[in-house]
Amino acid sequence: MRAYLEPGAAVASVAFAMAIGVYVVAVIDGTASRLVAGGGRSDLGALLVDPLRTVAVLLTQRRRRTERPDAPGWALAPGLLGGLAATGLAVVPVGPGAAVADPSTGFVVFSAAIAFVMIAVFLHGWSPNSLFPMIGAYRYGAQALSLQIPFLLAMLATALPAESLAVMDIVEAQADLWNVVRQPLGLPIYLMVGVGVSFWGPLNLPDGADLVGGTSAEDAGTDRLAWEIARAAMLVAIAAMGAAVFLGGWWGPLLPGPVWMVLKTMGVLAVLVASRHLLARVRIEPFVVACWAVFIPLALVNIFVSGALLL
Amino acid sequence: MPVFAVAGMGAQVQVDDLLLEPRLRLVDSPAAANVLLIAGAVPPHLSTQLAQLHDASSRPRVPLWWSLGSSLVPPIPPMVQVHEVGPSGLVDAVVHTHRALLLGELPSSPPVLPDEDPAPWRGVGPFGQGGTGMTGGVPYGRPMAEVAPDRDGLRLDQLTVRIGPFFARFPTGLVLAARLQGDVIQQAEVIAAPEGEPAVEIDVRTPFRQALHAPVPVSVLELERARSHLRSIASALVAHQLSSLARRVLRFANQAHPDQAEDVEQLRRLLRRSQVLGWATRGVGTIPAAQLEGTATGPVARASGVEQDERAADPAYLGLGFEPVIHDGGDARSRIAQRLNEADQALKLAGRARDRYHDPEAPLESPRGRLAVGDLPAQRLLPLLPAVLEGMEWGDAVSTVVSLDLDTDEVLALRSPDRELPVP
């Protein structure tokens, strides 16, 4: 394990990155919404202030209690999701030798964080003791189980050329050729699954409109705010890792490495966030079938091809 | 401003149009809102559910009534009343109310219902279960989950629930009593009316209701038809989590005029690209033509390939070159495509109609099917629901109900004894 920062500084820098990232997600979301809706005037000031206004309104709402909830679980779920996002974000390097943490198993840490998202979402749906959150929780079970394997396989392929599970090494190995070129199947699978893991847009099945908000249907005020922030933070973590392992991380001409990393993360983030306004909600049943019958085989092909090229 | 809106009698169109107001944010769950917006007349028989909805919204909260010309005050006393018809007056009032609420000038509305269990505890076990072991019984008036065989041959928990009458994606007044396993509906029943309640009269002035009694220009009817179809597409988009796109369609609907062939084509491309006319709706809620033969349920029937349109026998449409549009497939996808094509056709007919008038004696095809006094399209569609919904995922069930485009006013009016809903 290579540690680069004192624990206090590490926590502060992850928190800072998360706060900026979440704000950027909100701004991209608002911009995409206005572009798709068309007709209305796009006022830059309003776009930048709107997220803060939403936060202010949510802070003034009092929290709600349902009948016989699992109160600790309810309070814990957004914290768990946010913590997992922070864990994922912490192992993403922003430049050569510049990362909050770079364990030799950074890849495994990130994958484990993604796997635990299922527990956070299920807890969030289970705790309010209410119908729609519960259905949302059940649904995410089916969704997450189907996503995890293609997700791991798509990411695992990126570790092959580096012959290491440290994310820093995976980025280093892309000096000549980015993984997105080397493994053209990997990034689309990763993005699709990334939207699913952070249950966003077309794959927002646990918190979907048909469930009037699903696992967050009973949330008010700070509960809702915390959950939304954690969800957006998860998107940021996914985008940052995608930029690092598929798009060559800090590699790029002219500009300094960290700037490239930020630009690439924003690019991936824009694609992920915009999907919410461009694609209809996926039906859970065909989606589960597609994961097992299409995406897992595709991800395996991706791995075999990458392996064969190394031999 | 997060607002939870309830559309009462004659208010669905106005509530849908609020999506276009950038200062309001319509939310799906009362928990997310401080303002409970009650639009139009909510019949007294929904008072208990409305009170539950009120108590479920977040504090500080305020019930706000947008009267829209109705004199029937909602069954829970509204703290703020808005009598202006235009949406901008309403938005100003909501923003003002919300500010007053946050500054403490307006007190938060206290709970309407007493804080007690809805029914006595009726159980024998330590956890309130009524039967043996951990299952059975109705503790606190709610049936406990029971095990039942599911479609994979396993025995899994089955939950009996009621959804409605204010479920955000359904027309107000529609209650679905369902047995759920996970999110699969094993059994569904439609409840439109409690027994022994007084009838609610429809007092809504839309062009089609006027056409029942007085001559109305065909061009007015056709423009209204196009708007109605486009609004229905917009609500399908909201149900598929595409509210930004829905806003675009709503704006288009409100500006509908006869020469918009290009805009319709663009909308078709958008729907196809967003997959609303693709995997999101293909094969969802298929209703076979045999079930719809002779029911005169308008676009729903024609989307299943039943060639039945009252306009074909209407002298006002002779000479306009009218021919019914039909699709086959009968699923949610065909219904959306059907409405889009009919909207296109209606815009063209409106352009050609000149000074033709619909004769009140002739049969009338409303956007939802044949309309006559005491003969409402919703009455013919609702009985089809239970059979269609059985075995469906909840998300597909919502898509199906939305794709049937049930009229809120009609669902609320279906309660009168002489218009008994034949629920199987």
XYZ file of C-alpha atoms in Angstrom:
735
model
C 0.000 0.000 0.000
C 1.335 3.346 -1.038
C -0.180 6.117 1.063
C 0.298 9.647 -0.112
C -1.649 11.722 2.393
C -2.162 12.022 6.131
C -5.525 10.493 7.185
C -7.063 13.916 7.900
C -5.951 15.366 4.593
C -7.116 12.204 2.807
C -10.637 12.478 4.215
C -10.755 16.188 3.466
C -9.630 15.779 -0.126
C -12.128 12.973 -0.810
C -14.897 15.057 0.759
C -13.870 18.053 -1.344
C -13.797 16.011 -4.554
C -17.192 14.535 -3.706
C -18.772 17.906 -2.964
C -17.520 19.406 -6.227
C -18.528 16.277 -8.127
C -22.054 16.207 -6.703
C -22.539 19.866 -7.567
C -21.302 19.216 -11.109
C -23.750 16.315 -11.440
C -26.610 18.603 -10.400
C -25.571 21.309 -12.874
C -25.137 18.851 -15.765
C -28.510 17.340 -14.893
C -30.234 20.734 -14.949
C -28.535 21.693 -18.214
C -29.450 18.423 -19.922
C -33.026 18.737 -18.709
C -33.374 22.224 -20.203
C -31.715 21.224 -23.470
C -34.028 18.239 -23.915
C -37.161 20.135 -22.884
C -36.288 22.913 -25.356
C -38.219 26.147 -25.740
C -37.405 27.639 -22.358
C -34.642 30.172 -21.982
C -31.392 28.788 -20.588
C -30.134 31.141 -17.950
C -26.629 30.246 -16.798
C -27.138 31.884 -13.409
C -30.299 29.890 -12.739
C -28.543 26.671 -13.765
C -25.754 27.297 -11.277
C -28.036 28.374 -8.422
C -30.815 25.789 -8.845
C -28.984 22.938 -7.069
C -28.295 25.189 -4.082
C -31.937 26.233 -3.990
C -33.033 22.601 -3.966
C -30.656 21.926 -1.083
C -32.077 24.913 0.834
C -35.674 23.711 0.369
C -34.768 20.199 1.506
C -32.963 21.545 4.565
C -36.103 23.355 5.671
C -38.261 20.228 5.454
C -38.586 18.255 8.628
C -37.781 14.559 8.594
C -40.691 12.141 8.520
C -41.431 9.016 10.431
C -43.483 6.191 9.031
C -45.317 3.613 11.090
C -42.815 1.364 12.875
C -39.743 2.063 10.738
C -36.303 0.618 11.252
C -34.966 4.039 12.233
C -31.240 3.192 12.538
C -31.294 1.439 9.173
C -33.065 4.352 7.572
C -30.499 6.828 8.855
C -27.593 4.536 8.035
C -28.445 3.745 4.396
C -27.483 7.111 2.804
C -24.355 7.183 4.955
C -23.405 3.711 3.769
C -23.993 4.594 0.123
C -22.033 7.824 0.466
C -19.239 6.008 2.284
C -19.004 3.440 -0.482
C -18.824 6.215 -3.070
C -16.045 7.857 -1.056
C -14.167 4.561 -0.813
C -14.420 4.125 -4.558
C -13.295 7.676 -5.193
C -10.341 7.366 -2.810
C -8.562 4.750 -4.915
C -8.809 6.721 -8.177
C -5.445 8.376 -8.986
C -5.486 11.894 -10.421
C -1.866 12.002 -11.540
C 1.337 9.951 -11.433
C 1.894 9.284 -7.762
C -1.064 11.473 -6.811
C -3.863 9.515 -5.171
C -5.536 9.496 -1.807
C -4.793 5.821 -1.481
C -3.158 3.409 -3.867
C -3.325 -0.071 -2.384
C -1.884 -2.854 -4.511
C -5.465 -4.152 -4.651
C -7.153 -0.832 -5.529
C -9.199 -2.585 -8.164
C -10.589 -5.016 -5.571
C -11.382 -2.188 -3.136
C -13.409 -0.407 -5.802
C -15.241 -3.571 -6.865
C -16.061 -4.413 -3.260
C -17.490 -0.928 -2.737
C -19.699 -1.412 -5.798
C -20.857 -4.798 -4.548
C -21.922 -3.334 -1.204
C -24.149 -0.741 -2.887
C -26.790 -3.464 -3.014
C -26.847 -3.583 0.782
C -27.218 0.195 1.094
C -30.110 0.302 -1.370
C -31.865 -2.696 0.140
C -31.507 -1.215 3.619
C -32.903 2.067 2.384
C -35.944 0.347 0.911
C -36.472 -2.000 3.834
C -36.263 0.538 6.654
C -39.338 2.768 6.138
C -41.683 -0.243 6.489
C -43.693 0.864 3.496
C -44.838 -0.720 0.238
C -43.100 1.183 -2.561
C -39.692 1.388 -0.875
C -39.893 -2.355 -0.270
C -40.706 -3.134 -3.913
C -37.836 -0.863 -4.933
C -35.510 -2.799 -2.650
C -36.568 -6.151 -4.101
C -36.051 -4.814 -7.582
C -32.559 -3.576 -6.897
C -31.696 -7.052 -5.670
C -32.503 -8.504 -9.084
C -30.867 -5.601 -10.878
C -27.638 -5.544 -8.869
C -27.106 -9.305 -8.967
C -27.332 -9.192 -12.748
C -25.032 -6.193 -13.097
C -22.167 -7.134 -10.839
C -20.624 -9.866 -12.981
C -20.456 -7.940 -16.282
C -19.176 -4.966 -14.285
C -16.363 -6.954 -12.720
C -15.480 -8.662 -15.979
C -15.370 -5.385 -17.916
C -13.084 -3.872 -15.298
C -10.973 -6.978 -14.848
C -10.000 -6.868 -18.507
C -8.340 -3.497 -17.903
C -6.076 -5.040 -15.283
C -4.682 -7.604 -17.757
C -2.399 -5.295 -19.791
C -1.072 -3.762 -16.553
C -0.550 -7.172 -14.934
C -1.478 -5.503 -11.660
C -4.544 -4.799 -9.551
C -3.266 -1.368 -8.476
C -5.218 1.340 -10.257
C -2.067 3.456 -10.598
C -0.415 0.640 -12.577
C -3.506 0.207 -14.737
C -3.305 3.875 -15.727
C 0.482 3.671 -16.225
C -0.010 0.782 -18.650
C -2.126 3.020 -20.904
C 0.771 5.350 -21.758
C 0.955 4.105 -25.363
C -2.611 2.977 -25.936
C -5.754 3.693 -23.939
C -7.836 0.752 -22.898
C -10.856 2.162 -24.695
C -9.029 1.416 -27.971
C -7.521 -1.827 -26.798
C -10.861 -3.123 -25.489
C -13.626 -1.399 -27.435
C -16.300 -3.535 -25.748
C -15.225 -2.597 -22.242
C -16.288 1.041 -21.974
C -19.873 0.622 -23.267
C -20.419 -2.273 -20.865
C -18.844 -0.297 -18.037
C -21.022 2.764 -18.724
C -24.224 0.755 -18.987
C -23.452 -1.057 -15.779
C -22.291 2.165 -14.116
C -25.711 3.707 -14.747
C -27.232 0.570 -13.261
C -25.024 0.498 -10.167
C -25.836 4.102 -9.327
C -29.489 3.409 -10.345
C -29.693 6.445 -12.546
C -31.891 7.334 -15.530
C -32.975 4.356 -17.618
C -31.814 1.949 -14.916
C -33.323 3.842 -12.009
C -35.560 0.919 -11.161
C -35.342 0.913 -7.337
C -36.226 4.628 -7.137
C -38.314 4.741 -10.306
C -41.208 6.984 -11.273
C -43.559 4.010 -11.433
C -42.880 3.405 -7.727
C -43.405 7.113 -6.954
C -39.773 7.343 -5.879
C -39.251 3.723 -4.783
C -36.834 3.337 -1.904
C -36.893 7.113 -1.330
C -40.697 7.466 -1.588
C -41.000 8.085 2.156
C -37.940 10.326 2.525
C -38.260 13.999 3.366
C -35.854 16.810 4.092
C -32.342 15.843 5.093
C -33.012 12.122 4.543
C -33.848 12.795 0.909
C -30.962 15.227 0.522
C -28.446 12.747 1.927
C -29.701 9.979 -0.341
C -29.595 12.166 -3.464
C -26.091 13.352 -2.619
C -24.881 9.802 -2.024
C -26.388 8.690 -5.321
C -24.733 11.529 -7.225
C -21.434 10.797 -5.454
C -21.675 7.217 -6.662
C -21.989 8.510 -10.234
C -18.904 10.645 -9.706
C -16.920 7.659 -8.406
C -18.009 5.542 -11.386
C -17.128 8.322 -13.845
C -13.722 8.928 -12.258
C -12.827 5.244 -12.298
C -14.070 4.935 -15.887
C -11.840 7.838 -16.925
C -8.874 6.248 -15.151
C -9.107 2.675 -16.365
C -10.578 3.158 -19.856
C -9.669 6.667 -21.001
C -6.032 6.724 -19.970
C -6.419 8.722 -16.763
C -3.872 11.519 -16.644
C -2.311 10.776 -20.038
C -2.820 13.483 -22.623
C -0.911 16.137 -24.582
C -0.187 19.740 -23.550
C -2.271 20.027 -20.385
C -1.052 18.749 -17.021
C -2.162 15.242 -15.988
C -4.694 16.122 -13.285
C -6.448 18.525 -15.672
C -6.833 15.723 -18.203
C -8.176 13.479 -15.477
C -10.786 16.075 -14.477
C -11.793 16.714 -18.097
C -12.189 13.015 -18.846
C -14.176 12.467 -15.652
C -16.500 15.320 -16.616
C -16.937 13.818 -20.069
C -17.936 10.425 -18.705
C -20.125 12.116 -16.109
C -21.942 14.101 -18.794
C -22.727 10.904 -20.711
C -23.946 9.117 -17.577
C -26.065 12.034 -16.329
C -27.595 12.880 -19.705
C -28.839 9.295 -20.118
C -31.541 10.197 -17.608
C -33.160 12.604 -20.045
C -32.631 10.656 -23.223
C -33.558 7.055 -22.534
C -36.775 5.560 -21.213
C -36.909 3.372 -18.116
C -35.741 -0.163 -18.855
C -38.075 -3.040 -18.013
C -36.536 -5.105 -15.254
C -37.286 -8.543 -16.665
C -35.776 -8.130 -20.144
C -32.888 -6.290 -18.501
C -32.031 -9.209 -16.230
C -32.221 -11.550 -19.213
C -29.999 -9.236 -21.269
C -27.412 -9.083 -18.476
C -27.068 -12.821 -18.166
C -27.495 -13.737 -21.823
C -25.768 -10.850 -23.588
C -23.552 -8.730 -21.372
C -21.779 -11.496 -19.463
C -20.822 -13.335 -22.686
C -19.740 -10.035 -24.268
C -17.626 -9.171 -21.219
C -16.062 -12.646 -21.371
C -15.233 -12.180 -25.059
C -13.668 -8.870 -24.087
C -11.465 -10.609 -21.497
C -10.476 -13.465 -23.833
C -9.529 -11.057 -26.605
C -7.506 -8.903 -24.207
C -5.781 -11.998 -22.848
C -5.022 -13.357 -26.299
C -3.454 -10.040 -27.343
C -1.090 -10.229 -24.381
C 0.215 -13.672 -25.235
C -40.833 24.299 -5.013
C -41.787 20.681 -4.546
C -45.547 20.311 -4.981
C -47.732 17.220 -4.821
C -50.730 17.803 -7.062
C -54.082 16.038 -6.897
C -56.212 16.421 -10.006
C -59.898 16.528 -9.152
C -62.854 16.915 -11.490
C -62.039 18.903 -14.614
C -58.481 19.623 -13.508
C -56.315 16.942 -15.093
C -55.298 19.090 -18.063
C -54.390 22.049 -15.863
C -52.395 19.854 -13.478
C -50.531 18.228 -16.363
C -49.664 21.655 -17.728
C -48.010 22.606 -14.437
C -45.078 20.484 -15.619
C -44.263 23.436 -17.866
C -43.874 25.834 -14.935
C -40.143 26.059 -14.133
C -40.768 27.415 -10.629
C -42.790 24.367 -9.565
C -41.496 20.835 -9.287
C -44.240 18.242 -9.390
C -43.237 15.328 -7.182
C -44.631 11.804 -7.194
C -44.690 11.221 -3.475
C -46.400 13.430 -0.866
C -43.392 12.910 1.403
C -41.267 15.020 -0.935
C -43.637 18.003 -0.927
C -44.535 20.835 1.435
C -47.465 22.034 -0.652
C -50.400 19.707 -1.262
C -52.089 21.186 -4.308
C -55.718 20.143 -4.704
C -57.026 21.175 -8.106
C -60.696 21.205 -9.029
C -63.359 19.316 -7.113
C -62.375 16.235 -5.128
C -65.536 14.271 -4.326
C -66.364 13.816 -0.613
C -66.049 10.024 -0.758
C -62.272 10.384 -1.086
C -61.973 12.462 2.097
C -60.276 9.783 4.235
C -57.643 9.077 1.597
C -57.110 12.779 1.012
C -56.590 13.251 4.764
C -54.032 10.411 4.736
C -52.268 12.078 1.846
C -52.259 15.379 3.736
C -50.809 13.777 6.853
C -48.163 12.031 4.766
C -46.760 15.227 3.291
C -43.709 16.809 4.861
C -43.849 19.477 7.539
C -44.046 22.427 7.336
C -46.922 21.751 5.003
C -49.958 23.479 3.617
C -52.987 22.234 1.672
C -53.725 24.632 -1.170
C -56.901 24.560 -3.207
C -56.917 25.676 -6.836
C -60.655 25.923 -7.391
C -60.693 26.175 -11.217
C -64.261 27.391 -11.137
C -65.570 24.609 -8.928
C -67.633 25.421 -5.861
C -67.168 22.039 -4.167
C -64.634 22.775 -1.410
C -62.248 19.838 -0.837
C -63.123 17.456 1.985
C -60.130 18.599 4.033
C -60.176 22.336 4.726
C -57.638 24.095 2.494
C -55.517 26.745 4.233
C -54.980 28.723 1.052
C -57.442 29.123 -1.811
C -56.581 30.246 -5.335
C -59.458 31.120 -7.618
C -57.462 32.327 -10.591
C -57.698 30.037 -13.599
C -54.339 30.838 -15.192
C -51.303 28.857 -14.053
C -49.149 31.945 -13.469
C -51.499 33.163 -10.744
C -51.321 29.757 -9.126
C -47.525 29.608 -9.307
C -47.258 33.032 -7.687
C -49.602 31.902 -4.930
C -47.642 28.670 -4.347
C -44.315 30.493 -4.185
C -45.778 33.124 -1.865
C -47.358 30.473 0.379
C -44.145 28.517 0.531
C -42.184 31.598 1.536
C -44.725 32.474 4.236
C -44.501 28.899 5.481
C -40.716 29.009 5.755
C -40.728 32.419 7.446
C -43.229 31.182 10.007
C -45.938 33.626 8.937
C -48.140 30.693 8.046
C -48.365 27.818 10.527
C -47.781 24.250 9.355
C -51.058 22.439 8.819
C -51.742 20.084 11.759
C -52.590 16.419 11.126
C -56.185 15.806 10.090
C -56.407 12.208 11.246
C -55.813 11.188 14.871
C -52.480 9.472 15.514
C -53.823 6.013 16.124
C -53.827 2.672 14.393
C -56.291 2.479 11.512
C -57.891 -0.649 12.921
C -57.687 -2.506 16.231
C -54.935 -5.033 16.695
C -56.458 -8.368 15.810
C -53.883 -10.999 16.398
C -52.850 -13.755 18.750
C -49.102 -13.985 18.384
C -46.461 -11.711 19.916
C -45.914 -9.884 16.618
C -49.548 -9.227 15.833
C -49.989 -12.143 13.526
C -53.505 -13.524 13.509
C -53.021 -17.100 12.464
C -50.640 -19.817 13.461
C -46.892 -19.432 13.206
C -45.852 -16.148 11.680
C -48.484 -15.860 8.961
C -52.120 -14.966 8.429
C -54.426 -12.551 10.165
C -55.072 -8.862 9.758
C -53.111 -7.035 12.471
C -54.101 -3.340 12.515
C -56.511 -3.957 9.666
C -53.852 -4.881 7.156
C -53.558 -8.381 5.788
C -50.203 -9.967 6.539
C -48.079 -11.387 3.788
C -48.946 -14.983 3.013
C -47.082 -17.551 0.994
C -48.453 -18.586 -2.375
C -46.964 -20.385 -5.371
C -45.341 -18.019 -7.840
C -44.725 -18.405 -11.569
C -41.416 -20.213 -11.066
C -43.121 -22.867 -8.990
C -41.675 -21.630 -5.687
C -43.729 -20.627 -2.682
C -43.084 -16.982 -1.941
C -44.521 -14.153 0.120
C -47.654 -12.606 -1.263
C -48.694 -9.127 -0.218
C -52.236 -7.778 -0.481
C -52.238 -4.033 -1.110
C -54.432 -1.227 -2.363
C -52.905 1.367 -4.628
C -54.794 4.599 -5.277
C -56.954 6.684 -5.360
C -54.232 9.340 -5.461
C -51.379 7.297 -6.913
C -49.386 9.779 -8.981
C -49.407 7.760 -12.191
C -53.103 6.764 -12.150
C -56.160 8.940 -12.743
C -57.569 10.235 -9.458
C -60.133 7.843 -8.039
C -58.770 4.645 -9.550
C -57.986 2.083 -6.857
C -56.209 -1.134 -7.675
C -56.495 -3.928 -5.129
C -53.587 -6.197 -5.962
C -51.810 -9.256 -4.669
C -48.115 -8.729 -5.209
C -45.243 -11.167 -5.161
C -42.103 -9.058 -5.236
C -43.202 -6.621 -7.894
C -45.260 -9.111 -9.872
C -49.037 -8.720 -9.787
C -50.635 -12.099 -9.157
C -54.161 -10.824 -8.991
C -55.724 -7.426 -9.514
C -59.115 -5.933 -8.974
C -60.325 -2.482 -9.928
C -62.336 -0.587 -7.358
C -63.955 2.570 -8.644
C -66.538 3.274 -6.010
C -67.409 2.592 -2.403
C -71.025 1.606 -1.919
C -73.864 3.945 -1.082
C -72.134 7.198 -1.919
C -74.010 9.952 -3.737
C -73.251 10.356 -7.411
C -70.794 12.922 -8.655
C -71.980 14.854 -11.668
C -69.629 15.684 -14.483
C -69.668 19.420 -14.930
C -66.756 19.934 -17.241
C -66.760 22.163 -20.285
C -64.478 20.593 -22.837
C -65.316 20.817 -26.557
C -66.301 17.152 -26.640
C -68.721 17.469 -23.733
C -70.217 20.534 -25.428
C -70.569 18.594 -28.665
C -73.000 16.253 -26.902
C -75.539 19.044 -26.696
C -74.634 21.724 -29.232
C -73.060 21.995 -32.675
C -69.295 22.479 -32.408
C -66.922 23.193 -35.328
C -65.098 20.093 -36.512
C -61.824 22.019 -36.543
C -62.194 22.767 -32.822
C -62.915 19.113 -32.070
C -59.970 17.877 -34.105
C -57.513 20.334 -32.556
C -58.701 19.268 -29.127
C -58.294 15.627 -30.130
C -54.723 16.251 -31.226
C -53.989 18.034 -27.936
C -55.520 15.250 -25.908
C -53.448 12.603 -27.706
C -50.248 14.606 -27.322
C -50.935 15.120 -23.614
C -51.468 11.400 -23.245
C -48.077 10.796 -24.878
C -46.552 13.320 -22.485
C -47.903 11.485 -19.449
C -46.585 8.202 -20.842
C -43.180 9.893 -21.088
C -43.375 11.001 -17.452
C -44.204 7.445 -16.435
C -41.106 6.294 -18.317
C -38.958 8.801 -16.437
C -38.555 11.233 -19.308
C -40.145 14.354 -17.884
C -37.867 16.724 -19.808
C -39.047 15.195 -23.057
C -42.619 15.290 -21.741
C -42.256 19.037 -21.274
C -41.314 19.400 -24.918
C -44.367 17.386 -26.003
C -46.691 19.357 -23.710
C -45.473 22.641 -25.131
C -46.092 21.228 -28.594
C -49.604 20.156 -27.520
C -50.454 23.604 -26.222
C -49.365 25.228 -29.475
C -51.054 22.659 -31.714
C -52.101 24.091 -35.073
C -52.962 22.468 -38.403
C -49.645 22.692 -40.292
C -47.246 20.864 -38.023
C -46.467 17.749 -40.012
C -42.737 18.315 -39.542
C -42.994 18.660 -35.764
C -44.946 15.410 -35.549
C -42.242 13.675 -37.562
C -39.584 15.057 -35.209
C -41.580 13.866 -32.207
C -41.784 10.406 -33.732
C -38.001 10.318 -34.097
C -37.552 11.439 -30.488
C -39.911 8.771 -29.204
C -38.138 6.127 -31.205
C -34.668 7.222 -30.115
C -35.643 7.448 -26.472
C -36.986 3.899 -26.824
C -40.475 4.838 -25.671
C -41.479 3.401 -29.043
C -39.046 0.545 -28.544
C -38.023 -1.914 -25.866
C -39.601 0.177 -23.114
C -43.140 -0.541 -24.299
C -42.982 -3.440 -26.762
C -45.181 -6.340 -25.699
C -46.397 -4.499 -22.580
C -50.094 -4.772 -21.752
C -51.222 -6.531 -24.909
C -54.995 -6.518 -25.293
C -56.192 -8.892 -28.027
C -58.556 -7.488 -30.655
C -61.215 -10.052 -29.705
C -61.667 -8.380 -26.306
C -62.153 -4.992 -27.896
C -64.486 -5.844 -30.802
C -67.577 -3.681 -30.583
C -66.484 -1.798 -27.449
C -65.873 1.472 -29.310
C -62.983 2.365 -27.045
C -61.251 4.567 -29.566
C -57.474 4.563 -29.981
C -57.081 1.605 -27.613
C -59.270 -0.559 -29.845
C -57.737 0.760 -33.049
C -54.233 0.051 -31.711
C -55.287 -3.610 -31.524
C -56.444 -3.545 -35.136
C -60.184 -3.044 -34.536
C -61.392 -0.725 -37.269
C -64.033 1.217 -35.425
C -64.326 4.975 -35.435
C -67.595 6.847 -34.968
C -66.297 9.589 -37.238
C -66.630 7.248 -40.240
C -70.430 7.472 -39.863
C -70.492 11.191 -39.112
C -71.852 13.352 -41.960
C -69.592 16.217 -40.845
C -66.538 14.155 -41.760
C -67.863 13.097 -45.182
C -65.869 14.820 -47.843
C -62.852 15.336 -45.590
C -61.336 12.101 -46.799
C -61.451 10.634 -43.297
C -60.313 7.071 -42.862
C -59.625 5.461 -39.483
C -55.965 4.874 -38.639
C -55.260 1.424 -37.256
C -52.274 -0.415 -35.837
C -51.796 -4.014 -34.926
C -49.982 -5.290 -31.895
C -52.327 -4.022 -29.239
C -49.515 -3.306 -26.762
C -48.527 -0.062 -25.040
C -46.158 0.693 -27.912
C -48.921 0.481 -30.528
C -51.178 2.622 -28.369
C -48.598 5.403 -28.184
C -47.897 5.126 -31.923
C -51.636 5.079 -32.598
C -52.170 8.303 -30.648
C -49.272 9.967 -32.406
C -50.687 9.047 -35.818
C -54.173 10.105 -34.825
C -52.863 13.427 -33.543
C -51.162 13.940 -36.873
C -54.375 13.023 -38.709
C -56.478 15.262 -36.450
C -54.223 18.251 -37.134
C -54.618 17.689 -40.884
C -58.404 17.253 -40.578
C -58.624 20.466 -38.558
C -56.838 22.250 -41.405
C -59.293 20.930 -44.001
C -62.519 21.194 -41.965
C -63.256 24.881 -42.756
C -66.749 25.691 -41.441
C -68.148 22.204 -40.898
C -70.020 21.593 -37.652
C -70.509 18.378 -35.736
C -74.212 17.603 -35.336
C -75.131 16.696 -31.726
C -77.465 14.008 -33.099
C -74.593 12.196 -34.839
C -72.384 9.711 -32.965
C -69.407 11.371 -31.286
C -65.881 9.981 -31.230
C -64.018 11.533 -28.310
C -60.200 11.153 -28.045
C -60.834 8.123 -25.841
C -63.613 6.486 -27.858
C -67.360 6.795 -28.360
C -68.883 9.350 -26.014
C -72.567 9.695 -25.251
C -74.577 10.743 -22.209
C -74.187 7.940 -19.658
C -71.811 6.011 -21.914
C -68.202 6.770 -21.000
C -65.073 5.221 -22.558
C -63.536 4.570 -19.109
C -66.546 2.424 -18.268
C -65.664 0.083 -21.114
C -61.909 0.049 -20.481
C -61.692 -0.477 -16.719
C -63.216 -3.977 -16.697
C -60.421 -5.107 -19.050
C -57.704 -4.165 -16.572
C -57.647 -7.105 -14.111
C -57.104 -9.729 -16.811
C -54.463 -7.621 -18.563
C -52.510 -6.814 -15.404
C -52.309 -10.333 -14.021
C -48.785 -11.737 -14.025
C -47.249 -8.370 -14.869
C -44.298 -6.580 -13.310
C -45.429 -3.464 -11.475
C -43.559 -1.148 -13.868
C -45.296 -2.744 -16.854
C -48.632 -2.437 -15.060
C -48.095 1.286 -14.656
C -47.088 1.602 -18.329
C -50.255 -0.276 -19.277
C -52.633 1.849 -17.213
C -50.977 5.022 -18.500
C -51.188 3.800 -22.095
C -54.966 3.304 -21.752
C -55.270 7.064 -21.076
C -58.225 6.896 -18.681
C -59.992 10.177 -18.108
C -59.875 11.342 -14.461
C -63.309 12.913 -14.711
C -64.803 9.755 -16.115
C -63.222 7.559 -13.450
C -64.566 9.863 -10.742
C -68.016 9.897 -12.360
C -68.187 6.126 -12.659
C -69.545 5.927 -9.171
C -73.153 6.788 -9.806
C -75.477 3.793 -9.255
C -76.998 3.871 -12.732
C -73.519 3.725 -14.230
C -72.483 0.691 -12.266
C -69.017 -0.451 -13.205
C -69.158 -4.095 -14.212
C -66.105 -5.303 -12.312
C -65.672 -9.028 -12.832
